[in-house]
């Protein structure tokens, strides 16, 4: 009897998975495939970056509440991405132009892939602190989102290039070339303490906000519409 | 030293007059309404009785040195306004306020902030309400504009709106999210009601703004007139409806008669239903029964009494005649067989395939081989035996000497002798054959449907000439008649024994109908009783 139900379940699962699997993935714009428009891609990417920022912001404030409840000044954290030149106000951002803005976004996203993974590993391995134990999921989530977002923005850039909106100066940027290795010096590989966690969270909260903002500017300069 | 003396004198003077250095100021908050400028406020401590000045100094990430507030006045007293040129997002500012008077200074704590964190927009503007009247139901359309000075076109900020609506009667606000749209529609509003609306907004992940001032609107209630008309109509039509219901209830018996007429009872021909109902009268019961033309039923005799038993021996491929002869077959005839038949068959030897003959017989032998006693009784399954043949259950007491002829409709030849066949109705189990010296015939075998093979015993029918059984074909204690062959439809073909000297050589011929025995040509014959019509 149990075997029978097992078999039924397996068959049902297979059927469902095949049904899911038959949806075509249009990575190359095959005929008959519904490829999302540039506006759709923009919306998705902006939504994703907004969510990513929200999670990192929550994580940071929880961290501060747990470890530094007295709210004294923790010092001046230095972020490893400070080498990336980013526009800090509206005029500068608008003056930058689409190509450079896209490049900045990609650089930022590329610079955070590895450190976030390190953060997650460090948090999940640390069994002493309850905070790390329960919040490491969030670290993993934002780590995944950074990777996805990077791919998404790259695709968006490709689409923009195809439609002529974006010039060809935006090339593929390898992660190694983005951030000079000296910036990693203050992150000891494999051994991160709470201060390091805090700095990472602090810096990423800021950078994710930048990414989201730049994407919005990019969208509104490329496709001005109701949402801008 | 004169300076020192002067200072001491000043302090003493001040102390005597109740003055002191200023108290420590406190930085309260900073706020940026549009992510392009920001303002900070502080709260001064005690001024110590002397005119005190306040200065704000700041340090900033990526900026060397300490700087002073660029604008103390645009935002009011005890504030510092940073315009666009002095505002950078995503950088940390470290602010301090220094209060100083003649007697001394006081420095506040360092206030660290990032413009990204202090966003709180202005209130939305120009909230307008409009009652839109459609055919079905009116709705409320609410519009507003983005707050002052906020740039919503470049994508630099994303504004989200929220509004709340209250009806005049109750004090509860109902809140709705509007996303990035600057309009909203509220459906299903009550005519004649007064609605109050307030709107607020927020930037990105920042704080909510204040609520706008209340805006009111009154919904005209002309729609109600229409509704009241229909209410009147409904009420008026309800009165005759209620009257009709009352009448129906009062006269419900009549209504029931009309709507649900009584179902006529059953009628039996020749029988008065009411008579039956009133009691058991002989007449009625007789009428019921007699009508059916049932034949008289002779009471069943005790099953232990004589009966015609047909037994059967083991069936096997008959090898030689001697074997066959030794076989005793006895079958019990089920009821329904032409009982009363005067078995006027001659003793026919039922020669089973001894002579290597009739295949039918072998094949038709019942499979049941139970032999009990030496009698080797066996019984046939009732299904194989003839059922409702002839006349019902016919039980004839073979022991009765006096011939008790049964009155049947058709030709029933009475026995002159007492040779009756007592047929048992249903054979449940083997019964011991009441082996008496009675005259009876045994059915030797029953084949197929309603075929039986008579087995003639030593019936003393000789005198009558009816049943002239010739036995002694073998040393059997009983005489058998053998069915020579069996037809398909209840046909029994009896065979007259050849063995006995007395035997003529009859043939069993003819096919019977159900319940009809074959008539043998010669003196040995089985009288036929035609089947009653009831069959």
XYZ file of C-alpha atoms in Angstrom:
763
model
C 0.000 0.000 0.000
C 2.715 2.416 0.879
C 4.531 1.561 -2.295
C 1.487 2.264 -4.278
C 1.178 5.742 -2.835
C 4.860 6.278 -3.375
C 4.484 5.462 -6.999
C 1.508 7.758 -7.324
C 3.416 10.600 -5.724
C 6.402 10.092 -7.955
C 4.234 10.095 -11.022
C 2.478 13.228 -9.913
C 5.768 14.946 -9.249
C 7.120 13.938 -12.590
C 4.065 15.210 -14.316
C 4.285 18.526 -12.547
C 7.952 18.900 -13.210
C 7.538 18.106 -16.860
C 4.788 20.606 -17.067
C 7.011 23.204 -15.524
C 9.883 22.179 -17.656
C 8.036 22.620 -20.894
C 7.833 26.357 -20.494
C 10.378 27.649 -22.975
C 13.250 29.682 -21.727
C 13.856 32.376 -24.221
C 17.398 33.351 -23.762
C 18.049 33.877 -27.418
C 14.767 35.266 -28.530
C 13.588 32.212 -30.364
C 10.527 32.488 -32.499
C 7.307 31.821 -30.679
C 8.842 32.755 -27.427
C 7.553 35.650 -25.448
C 10.642 37.660 -24.605
C 10.164 40.287 -21.973
C 10.372 43.851 -23.066
C 12.993 46.249 -21.832
C 10.453 47.860 -19.552
C 9.686 44.465 -18.020
C 13.346 43.764 -17.449
C 13.797 47.141 -15.848
C 10.879 46.570 -13.547
C 12.111 43.174 -12.503
C 15.605 44.373 -11.886
C 14.490 47.375 -9.879
C 12.140 45.236 -7.818
C 14.913 42.806 -7.104
C 17.340 45.511 -6.062
C 14.712 47.130 -3.859
C 14.079 43.855 -2.107
C 17.755 43.227 -1.707
C 18.245 46.578 -0.081
C 15.309 45.996 2.227
C 16.691 42.719 3.495
C 20.171 44.081 4.000
C 18.784 47.092 5.826
C 16.795 44.858 8.162
C 19.801 42.704 8.772
C 21.938 45.675 9.603
C 19.527 47.221 12.067
C 18.979 43.865 13.771
C 22.695 43.444 14.036
C 23.134 46.837 15.603
C 20.358 46.242 18.070
C 21.815 42.918 19.093
C 25.492 43.739 19.335
C 25.604 47.490 19.931
C 22.484 48.403 21.750
C 23.926 51.459 23.414
C 24.217 53.236 20.143
C 27.639 54.648 20.714
C 29.707 55.458 17.727
C 31.288 52.377 16.397
C 33.949 54.114 14.502
C 34.275 54.910 10.903
C 33.826 51.765 8.860
C 35.717 51.640 5.643
C 34.137 49.801 2.766
C 36.117 47.783 0.299
C 34.166 49.344 -2.541
C 35.228 52.860 -1.772
C 37.598 52.576 -4.663
C 34.692 52.530 -7.072
C 33.800 56.063 -7.977
C 30.105 56.544 -7.594
C 28.028 59.677 -8.086
C 26.785 60.943 -4.745
C 24.124 63.369 -5.819
C 21.543 63.845 -8.464
C 23.417 66.125 -10.754
C 26.463 63.957 -10.861
C 24.386 60.895 -11.474
C 22.558 62.510 -14.328
C 25.702 63.870 -15.757
C 27.297 60.457 -15.835
C 25.380 59.091 -18.784
C 23.867 55.691 -19.328
C 26.933 53.762 -20.248
C 28.967 54.820 -17.311
C 26.070 54.420 -14.966
C 25.563 50.850 -16.154
C 29.195 50.170 -15.716
C 29.152 51.471 -12.175
C 26.190 49.280 -11.364
C 27.919 46.223 -12.724
C 31.067 46.990 -10.845
C 29.267 47.336 -7.585
C 27.371 44.116 -8.085
C 30.500 42.294 -9.022
C 32.392 43.551 -6.007
C 29.910 42.133 -3.557
C 29.465 38.580 -4.767
C 32.387 37.114 -2.931
C 32.312 39.090 0.330
C 28.665 38.282 0.905
C 29.350 34.617 0.467
C 32.141 34.914 2.973
C 29.819 36.690 5.335
C 27.239 33.952 5.064
C 29.773 31.228 5.678
C 31.190 33.041 8.634
C 27.784 33.661 10.141
C 26.515 30.147 9.645
C 29.612 28.611 11.144
C 29.510 30.734 14.221
C 27.376 28.733 16.605
C 28.005 30.897 19.622
C 25.898 33.823 18.724
C 22.181 33.285 18.366
C 21.975 36.187 16.023
C 24.315 34.618 13.550
C 22.536 31.337 13.805
C 19.132 32.743 12.956
C 20.133 35.504 10.591
C 22.527 33.641 8.375
C 19.581 32.824 6.119
C 19.199 36.463 5.262
C 22.891 36.668 4.444
C 22.510 33.749 2.096
C 19.491 35.339 0.501
C 21.200 38.593 -0.289
C 24.229 36.733 -1.493
C 22.083 34.884 -4.011
C 20.277 38.031 -4.997
C 23.500 39.806 -5.778
C 24.451 37.110 -8.225
C 21.066 37.057 -9.857
C 20.946 40.799 -10.101
C 24.310 40.876 -11.752
C 23.143 38.503 -14.425
C 19.926 40.431 -14.824
C 21.640 43.761 -15.253
C 24.041 42.251 -17.748
C 21.116 40.959 -19.784
C 19.464 44.321 -19.535
C 22.601 45.991 -20.815
C 22.714 43.589 -23.732
C 19.147 44.356 -24.601
C 19.824 48.051 -24.391
C 22.778 47.707 -26.674
C 20.660 45.784 -29.146
C 18.019 48.450 -29.182
C 20.634 51.088 -29.638
C 19.923 52.823 -26.421
C 23.261 51.991 -24.986
C 26.575 52.550 -26.612
C 29.083 49.796 -26.964
C 31.552 51.065 -24.485
C 30.076 48.942 -21.772
C 32.020 45.757 -21.869
C 31.979 42.663 -19.704
C 33.631 43.429 -16.460
C 35.312 40.598 -14.665
C 34.997 40.558 -10.914
C 38.706 40.539 -10.382
C 39.231 43.649 -12.382
C 36.603 45.562 -10.501
C 38.064 45.757 -7.100
C 41.739 46.112 -6.460
C 42.944 43.292 -4.311
C 44.322 45.660 -1.741
C 40.820 46.516 -0.711
C 40.370 42.993 0.528
C 43.180 43.332 2.938
C 41.031 44.222 5.848
C 38.833 41.207 5.329
C 40.707 38.265 6.617
C 39.704 35.386 4.506
C 37.895 32.733 6.455
C 38.025 34.418 9.826
C 35.576 37.215 10.216
C 34.627 38.533 13.607
C 31.630 40.565 14.594
C 33.231 43.844 13.690
C 33.867 42.573 10.230
C 30.275 41.415 9.989
C 29.083 44.801 11.035
C 31.251 46.615 8.551
C 30.180 44.368 5.757
C 26.527 44.844 6.553
C 26.920 48.557 6.898
C 28.718 48.908 3.607
C 26.388 46.645 1.724
C 23.336 48.483 2.948
C 24.697 51.609 1.446
C 25.836 50.041 -1.786
C 22.560 48.286 -2.392
C 20.802 51.600 -2.038
C 23.129 53.071 -4.597
C 22.485 50.233 -6.982
C 18.759 50.626 -6.667
C 18.915 54.361 -7.186
C 21.160 54.149 -10.194
C 18.915 51.602 -11.803
C 15.959 53.884 -11.319
C 17.755 56.772 -12.896
C 18.785 54.552 -15.748
C 15.232 53.469 -16.302
C 13.776 56.922 -16.243
C 16.343 58.320 -18.616
C 15.916 55.387 -20.987
C 12.157 54.903 -20.757
C 10.457 57.920 -19.290
C 7.022 56.954 -18.145
C 4.427 56.981 -15.467
C 6.548 55.437 -12.783
C 9.239 58.064 -12.828
C 48.196 88.220 35.751
C 45.950 91.148 35.250
C 44.087 89.045 32.732
C 43.785 86.320 35.227
C 42.538 88.669 37.850
C 40.097 90.127 35.371
C 38.827 86.686 34.496
C 38.384 85.638 38.061
C 36.582 88.836 38.784
C 34.246 88.223 35.808
C 33.474 84.735 36.893
C 32.857 85.804 40.453
C 30.740 88.609 39.180
C 28.742 86.224 37.037
C 28.406 83.758 39.794
C 27.134 86.346 42.065
C 24.652 87.422 39.462
C 23.593 83.863 38.669
C 25.083 83.336 35.274
C 26.987 80.352 34.031
C 28.432 78.831 30.935
C 25.915 77.367 28.644
C 24.502 73.988 29.037
C 25.201 71.253 26.588
C 23.076 71.481 23.463
C 21.507 68.384 21.994
C 21.191 67.589 18.343
C 17.690 66.449 17.785
C 17.301 65.295 14.270
C 18.055 65.924 10.690
C 15.742 65.596 7.759
C 15.920 65.601 3.998
C 12.641 66.160 2.161
C 13.742 65.353 -1.334
C 17.151 63.716 -1.123
C 18.872 66.795 -2.347
C 19.092 69.006 0.722
C 18.801 68.460 4.414
C 18.270 70.332 7.637
C 19.357 69.600 11.167
C 17.859 70.900 14.416
C 19.277 71.070 17.853
C 18.003 71.950 21.196
C 19.961 74.438 23.181
C 20.842 73.791 26.770
C 20.550 76.414 29.384
C 22.062 79.616 28.240
C 23.470 80.413 31.604
C 21.812 83.771 31.715
C 24.106 85.159 29.090
C 23.716 85.555 25.395
C 24.858 82.293 23.892
C 25.806 81.514 20.357
C 25.498 78.178 18.739
C 27.662 76.848 16.039
C 27.391 73.659 14.142
C 30.457 71.925 12.894
C 30.659 68.918 10.788
C 33.114 66.444 9.397
C 32.373 64.321 6.445
C 33.590 61.245 4.775
C 35.784 61.982 1.838
C 36.263 65.534 3.003
C 39.167 66.828 4.880
C 38.792 69.135 7.836
C 36.031 70.461 9.951
C 33.451 72.703 8.406
C 30.808 74.928 9.700
C 27.174 74.998 8.830
C 26.586 76.940 5.637
C 23.153 78.271 6.511
C 21.754 78.955 9.935
C 18.700 80.888 8.930
C 16.768 79.364 6.098
C 15.297 76.705 8.249
C 14.573 78.732 11.346
C 16.242 79.072 14.673
C 18.476 76.413 16.084
C 18.763 74.776 12.737
C 21.283 74.276 10.020
C 20.335 73.985 6.379
C 22.563 72.184 3.885
C 21.802 73.072 0.304
C 22.441 71.028 -2.759
C 26.060 71.819 -3.057
C 26.752 70.771 0.452
C 24.662 67.642 0.368
C 26.032 64.291 -0.605
C 24.189 61.066 -0.360
C 25.749 57.847 0.855
C 28.365 59.588 2.884
C 28.540 59.966 6.616
C 28.275 63.316 8.312
C 29.513 63.853 11.859
C 27.847 66.862 13.406
C 28.420 68.726 16.581
C 26.904 71.836 18.010
C 28.870 74.127 20.193
C 27.144 76.547 22.492
C 29.259 79.363 23.718
C 28.706 82.359 25.871
C 30.874 84.707 27.737
C 31.624 82.187 30.344
C 32.351 79.164 28.337
C 31.481 76.583 25.740
C 29.500 73.490 25.653
C 29.734 70.839 22.977
C 27.061 68.402 22.120
C 27.592 64.744 21.385
C 28.620 63.747 17.921
C 25.665 63.082 15.724
C 26.390 60.691 12.892
C 24.043 60.604 9.930
C 23.735 59.645 6.312
C 21.276 61.460 4.123
C 19.976 58.116 2.911
C 18.569 57.493 6.367
C 16.891 60.784 7.123
C 14.459 61.103 4.256
C 10.993 62.403 5.060
C 9.060 64.183 2.364
C 6.688 67.108 2.557
C 2.980 66.532 2.545
C 1.207 65.946 -0.762
C -0.602 68.934 -2.139
C -3.965 69.899 -3.525
C -6.088 67.019 -2.444
C -9.349 67.165 -4.402
C -12.445 65.017 -4.009
C -15.017 64.369 -6.655
C -18.209 62.372 -6.588
C -18.595 60.623 -9.912
C -22.148 59.616 -10.697
C -22.595 56.544 -12.821
C -25.831 54.700 -13.595
C -25.482 52.026 -10.986
C -23.713 53.592 -8.112
C -21.640 56.705 -7.550
C -18.041 56.557 -6.461
C -15.566 58.915 -4.966
C -12.573 60.005 -6.994
C -9.654 61.437 -5.070
C -6.721 63.265 -6.636
C -3.634 64.985 -5.272
C -0.225 66.207 -6.336
C 3.260 65.337 -5.328
C 4.784 67.299 -2.510
C 6.498 70.502 -3.171
C 10.040 70.554 -4.449
C 10.139 66.838 -5.009
C 11.493 65.738 -8.324
C 9.524 62.752 -9.502
C 10.620 62.643 -13.084
C 14.225 61.771 -13.037
C 13.835 58.631 -11.004
C 16.046 59.992 -8.311
C 13.316 59.396 -5.750
C 10.325 57.033 -5.731
C 7.292 58.372 -3.949
C 4.660 56.089 -2.479
C 1.300 57.402 -1.313
C -1.114 56.364 1.331
C -4.520 57.783 2.143
C -7.139 57.360 4.799
C -10.852 57.944 4.615
C -13.364 58.457 7.333
C -17.108 58.730 7.236
C -18.659 61.440 9.288
C -20.600 59.122 11.542
C -17.946 56.819 12.854
C -14.542 57.806 14.042
C -12.569 55.057 12.415
C -10.141 55.744 9.638
C -9.792 53.316 6.813
C -6.347 53.296 5.179
C -5.526 52.529 1.585
C -2.238 52.225 -0.268
C -1.973 54.008 -3.541
C 1.506 53.062 -4.681
C 3.027 55.640 -6.939
C -0.272 56.847 -8.360
C -1.554 60.220 -7.375
C -5.242 59.362 -7.596
C -7.619 56.899 -5.987
C -11.259 55.794 -6.392
C -13.507 54.731 -3.568
C -16.557 52.713 -4.513
C -19.731 51.884 -2.692
C -20.181 55.165 -0.909
C -23.292 55.902 1.044
C -25.536 58.556 -0.412
C -25.934 61.469 1.869
C -22.754 60.645 3.718
C -19.913 63.037 4.406
C -16.420 61.734 3.743
C -13.115 63.029 5.046
C -9.860 62.219 3.282
C -6.186 62.617 4.183
C -3.090 61.705 2.215
C 0.573 61.177 3.047
C 3.665 59.899 1.268
C 7.171 58.549 1.698
C 10.387 58.390 -0.300
C 12.106 55.101 -1.025
C 12.608 53.415 2.322
C 12.331 56.541 4.367
C 9.785 57.812 6.849
C 6.216 58.806 6.175
C 5.321 62.411 5.820
C 2.673 64.132 7.848
C -0.974 63.786 6.909
C -2.491 66.481 4.778
C -5.252 68.556 6.153
C -8.651 66.956 5.984
C -10.712 67.413 2.894
C -14.434 66.789 3.046
C -17.110 65.975 0.559
C -20.805 65.295 0.805
C -22.426 62.718 -1.381
C -25.801 63.822 -2.729
C -28.600 61.474 -1.874
C -30.988 61.830 -4.734
C -30.448 58.154 -5.328
C -32.390 57.437 -2.196
C -35.621 58.708 -3.664
C -35.465 56.120 -6.305
C -34.849 53.465 -3.786
C -37.664 54.564 -1.560
C -40.031 54.286 -4.469
C -39.118 50.674 -4.939
C -39.472 50.059 -1.245
C -42.998 51.392 -1.411
C -43.833 49.158 -4.324
C -42.439 46.145 -2.526
C -44.432 46.917 0.597
C -47.670 47.338 -1.311
C -47.232 44.101 -3.166
C -46.391 42.327 0.025
C -49.872 42.920 1.436
C -51.828 40.846 -1.055
C -49.099 38.245 -0.873
C -49.510 37.964 2.859
C -53.266 37.782 2.444
C -52.911 34.937 -0.009
C -50.643 33.074 2.372
C -53.143 33.480 5.186
C -55.957 32.145 3.082
C -53.862 29.190 2.052
C -53.032 28.343 5.610
C -56.598 28.647 6.793
C -57.911 26.523 4.019
C -55.054 24.143 3.935
C -57.238 21.107 3.902
C -58.927 22.142 0.730
C -55.668 23.084 -0.743
C -54.259 19.708 0.083
C -57.186 18.041 -1.589
C -56.710 20.106 -4.631
C -53.014 19.922 -4.965
C -52.365 16.458 -3.633
C -55.307 14.236 -4.558
C -55.434 10.996 -2.668
C -53.867 8.043 -4.324
C -56.414 5.381 -5.238
C -55.985 2.131 -3.391
C -55.339 -1.193 -5.001
C -58.169 -3.169 -6.507
C -58.319 -6.850 -6.712
C -60.810 -8.339 -9.042
C -63.432 -10.292 -7.313
C -62.378 -9.170 -3.969
C -63.869 -6.501 -1.982
C -60.975 -4.546 -0.607
C -62.859 -3.247 2.276
C -64.080 -6.626 3.183
C -60.573 -7.780 3.333
C -59.551 -4.899 5.421
C -62.359 -5.380 7.838
C -61.412 -8.873 8.743
C -60.527 -12.281 7.624
C -63.604 -13.645 6.089
C -63.546 -17.017 4.638
C -65.054 -15.873 1.479
C -62.448 -13.379 0.696
C -59.566 -15.617 1.386
C -61.157 -18.315 -0.629
C -61.716 -15.941 -3.387
C -58.130 -15.042 -3.351
C -56.940 -18.515 -3.455
C -59.477 -20.297 -5.516
C -59.130 -17.839 -8.229
C -55.831 -19.111 -8.999
C -56.973 -22.504 -9.997
C -54.425 -24.240 -8.059
C -54.584 -27.904 -8.069
C -55.250 -29.610 -4.916
C -52.150 -30.198 -3.114
C -51.723 -33.397 -1.441
C -49.993 -32.944 1.748
C -46.429 -33.674 1.824
C -45.638 -36.799 3.410
C -42.979 -37.078 5.784
C -39.773 -37.144 4.090
C -38.784 -40.186 5.830
C -41.422 -42.129 4.145
C -41.176 -44.043 1.073
C -40.043 -42.210 -1.759
C -38.620 -42.810 -4.994
C -35.002 -42.778 -4.739
C -32.754 -42.883 -7.558
C -29.301 -43.721 -6.696
C -26.296 -43.767 -8.755
C -23.128 -45.614 -8.602
C -19.729 -44.513 -9.433
C -19.360 -43.497 -12.887
C -16.545 -45.020 -14.691
C -15.781 -46.115 -18.106
C -17.650 -49.222 -18.302
C -15.467 -51.950 -19.282
C -17.667 -54.827 -19.255
C -21.172 -55.572 -18.788
C -20.752 -57.211 -15.527
C -19.516 -54.092 -14.006
C -22.349 -52.218 -15.200
C -24.715 -54.510 -13.904
C -23.272 -54.287 -10.584
C -23.714 -50.691 -10.523
C -26.393 -49.404 -8.558
C -27.573 -46.169 -9.335
C -30.092 -44.461 -7.424
C -31.247 -41.073 -7.864
C -33.699 -39.256 -5.967
C -36.262 -37.791 -8.050
C -37.015 -34.305 -7.190
C -40.403 -33.043 -6.936
C -41.995 -32.039 -9.975
C -41.398 -35.110 -11.664
C -44.202 -36.820 -13.098
C -44.810 -38.505 -10.010
C -47.767 -40.147 -10.192
C -46.979 -41.991 -12.890
C -47.665 -45.143 -12.849
C -44.527 -46.397 -13.791
C -45.655 -48.627 -16.243
C -42.459 -49.175 -17.661
C -41.270 -52.432 -18.051
C -38.238 -53.248 -16.295
C -35.964 -51.864 -18.588
C -32.488 -52.365 -18.184
C -30.796 -49.308 -18.287
C -27.803 -50.154 -19.940
C -25.318 -47.594 -19.381
C -22.642 -47.700 -21.685
C -21.911 -51.101 -20.580
C -22.559 -52.416 -23.868
C -20.320 -49.798 -24.975
C -23.254 -47.988 -26.174
C -24.821 -44.875 -25.434
C -22.352 -42.275 -24.794
C -24.951 -39.974 -23.643
C -25.558 -41.830 -20.635
C -22.099 -41.791 -19.435
C -21.761 -38.276 -20.080
C -24.994 -37.568 -18.531
C -24.353 -39.208 -15.392
C -24.412 -36.969 -12.546
C -21.137 -36.320 -11.169
C -22.128 -36.823 -7.715
C -20.880 -40.057 -6.528
C -21.536 -40.051 -2.961
C -22.401 -43.404 -1.795
C -23.471 -43.760 1.620
C -24.395 -47.121 2.621
C -24.444 -50.239 0.796
C -27.229 -48.816 -0.956
C -24.866 -46.610 -2.635
C -27.148 -43.872 -2.528
C -26.363 -40.833 -4.209
C -28.205 -37.823 -4.897
C -28.448 -35.583 -7.697
C -28.146 -32.008 -7.446
C -31.528 -30.646 -7.731
C -30.584 -28.649 -10.646
C -30.070 -31.633 -12.698
C -33.275 -33.121 -11.843
C -36.388 -32.243 -13.346
C -38.120 -29.512 -11.659
C -41.591 -28.356 -11.874
C -42.506 -30.985 -14.107
C -45.794 -32.353 -14.490
C -47.728 -31.511 -11.597
C -46.303 -29.705 -8.777
C -44.937 -31.650 -6.044
C -46.299 -34.931 -6.232
C -45.975 -37.112 -3.429
C -47.452 -40.390 -3.523
C -47.284 -42.651 -0.741
C -46.110 -45.825 -2.058
C -47.037 -47.624 0.961
C -50.556 -46.908 0.688
C -52.211 -49.865 -0.552
C -55.236 -48.271 -1.601
C -54.745 -46.503 -4.642
C -55.248 -42.979 -4.077
C -55.435 -41.581 -7.355
C -54.831 -38.024 -7.582
C -57.219 -36.019 -9.383
C -55.480 -34.297 -11.984
C -56.804 -32.480 -14.775
C -55.715 -34.723 -17.422
C -55.292 -38.284 -17.986
C -54.013 -39.780 -14.938
C -54.302 -43.394 -15.013
C -55.023 -44.730 -11.688
C -52.996 -47.396 -10.313
C -54.639 -50.582 -9.800
C -51.906 -51.686 -7.753
C -50.060 -49.845 -5.289
C -47.242 -48.749 -7.125
C -46.608 -45.283 -6.309
C -43.802 -43.124 -6.675
C -43.080 -40.938 -3.865
C -40.987 -38.200 -4.916
C -39.146 -36.037 -2.629
C -39.032 -32.488 -3.406
C -35.629 -31.181 -2.645
C -32.841 -33.340 -1.887
C -30.734 -31.833 0.772
C -28.706 -34.700 1.720
C -28.660 -38.263 1.134
C -31.165 -40.123 2.895
C -31.254 -43.590 3.574
C -33.431 -45.317 1.300
C -36.182 -46.793 3.031
C -35.756 -50.108 1.619
C -38.866 -51.771 2.152
C -40.415 -54.189 0.113
C -42.454 -51.704 -1.550
C -43.135 -51.303 -4.991
C -41.518 -48.411 -6.408
C -39.566 -47.402 -9.271
C -36.307 -45.951 -9.070
C -34.977 -43.516 -11.324
C -31.695 -44.711 -12.175
C -30.248 -41.729 -13.520
C -31.118 -38.311 -14.457
C -29.571 -36.663 -17.296
C -29.618 -33.194 -18.432
C -32.853 -31.473 -17.973
C -35.593 -33.413 -16.674
C -34.474 -36.630 -17.902
C -34.502 -39.434 -15.690
C -33.698 -42.901 -16.080
C -36.073 -45.073 -14.517
C -34.931 -47.921 -12.635
C -37.426 -50.434 -12.219
C -37.436 -52.362 -9.178
C -39.288 -55.423 -8.593
C -42.515 -53.835 -8.780
C -45.329 -56.016 -8.411
C -47.124 -54.500 -11.163
C -47.248 -57.478 -13.050
C -50.733 -58.101 -12.315
C -51.891 -54.854 -13.606
C -49.862 -55.256 -16.515
C -48.915 -51.772 -16.249
C -45.686 -51.967 -14.787
C -44.048 -54.964 -15.819
C -40.694 -54.758 -14.694
C -38.287 -57.143 -15.694
C -35.373 -57.256 -13.524
C -32.911 -59.693 -12.690
C -30.750 -58.750 -15.323
C -28.138 -59.236 -12.850
C -28.047 -60.314 -9.327
C -29.079 -57.005 -8.259
C -31.487 -56.852 -5.466
C -33.368 -54.426 -7.358
C -34.523 -54.203 -10.737
C -33.686 -51.354 -12.820
C -34.941 -49.874 -15.828
C -32.429 -48.315 -17.810
C -32.716 -45.431 -19.931
C -31.403 -46.202 -23.191
C -30.702 -42.783 -24.144
C -31.358 -39.320 -23.170
C -32.466 -36.642 -25.427
C -31.771 -33.040 -25.018
C -35.005 -31.609 -23.890
C -36.083 -33.619 -21.026
C -36.139 -36.674 -23.023
C -35.671 -39.975 -21.470
C -35.488 -42.945 -23.498
C -35.938 -45.931 -21.468
C -34.577 -49.149 -22.360
C -36.003 -52.365 -21.605
C -33.776 -54.877 -20.179
C -32.648 -57.432 -22.477
C -31.298 -59.669 -19.976
C -34.250 -61.075 -18.475
C -35.872 -63.744 -20.288
C -39.131 -62.277 -19.854
C -38.128 -59.258 -21.405
C -39.562 -58.567 -24.556
C -37.545 -56.381 -26.443
C -39.029 -53.194 -26.193
C -37.788 -50.097 -27.368
C -38.013 -47.096 -25.663
C -39.065 -44.758 -28.118
C -40.432 -41.492 -28.308
C -39.332 -38.448 -26.863
C -40.974 -37.028 -23.952
C -41.975 -33.715 -23.352
C -41.416 -32.578 -19.973
C -42.870 -34.807 -17.529
C -44.029 -37.202 -19.990
C -42.809 -40.631 -19.820
C -42.011 -42.635 -22.729
C -44.326 -45.162 -23.811
C -42.785 -48.360 -24.510
C -44.039 -50.337 -27.255
C -44.219 -53.571 -25.652
C -45.800 -54.515 -22.564
C -43.156 -52.888 -20.678
C -43.880 -49.388 -20.867
C -44.032 -46.399 -18.928
C -47.202 -44.701 -18.883
C -47.156 -41.254 -19.902
C -48.778 -38.540 -18.137
C -49.106 -35.496 -20.071
C -47.925 -32.405 -18.528
C -50.505 -30.302 -16.921
C -51.172 -26.976 -18.396
C -49.903 -25.265 -15.414
C -46.493 -25.984 -16.430
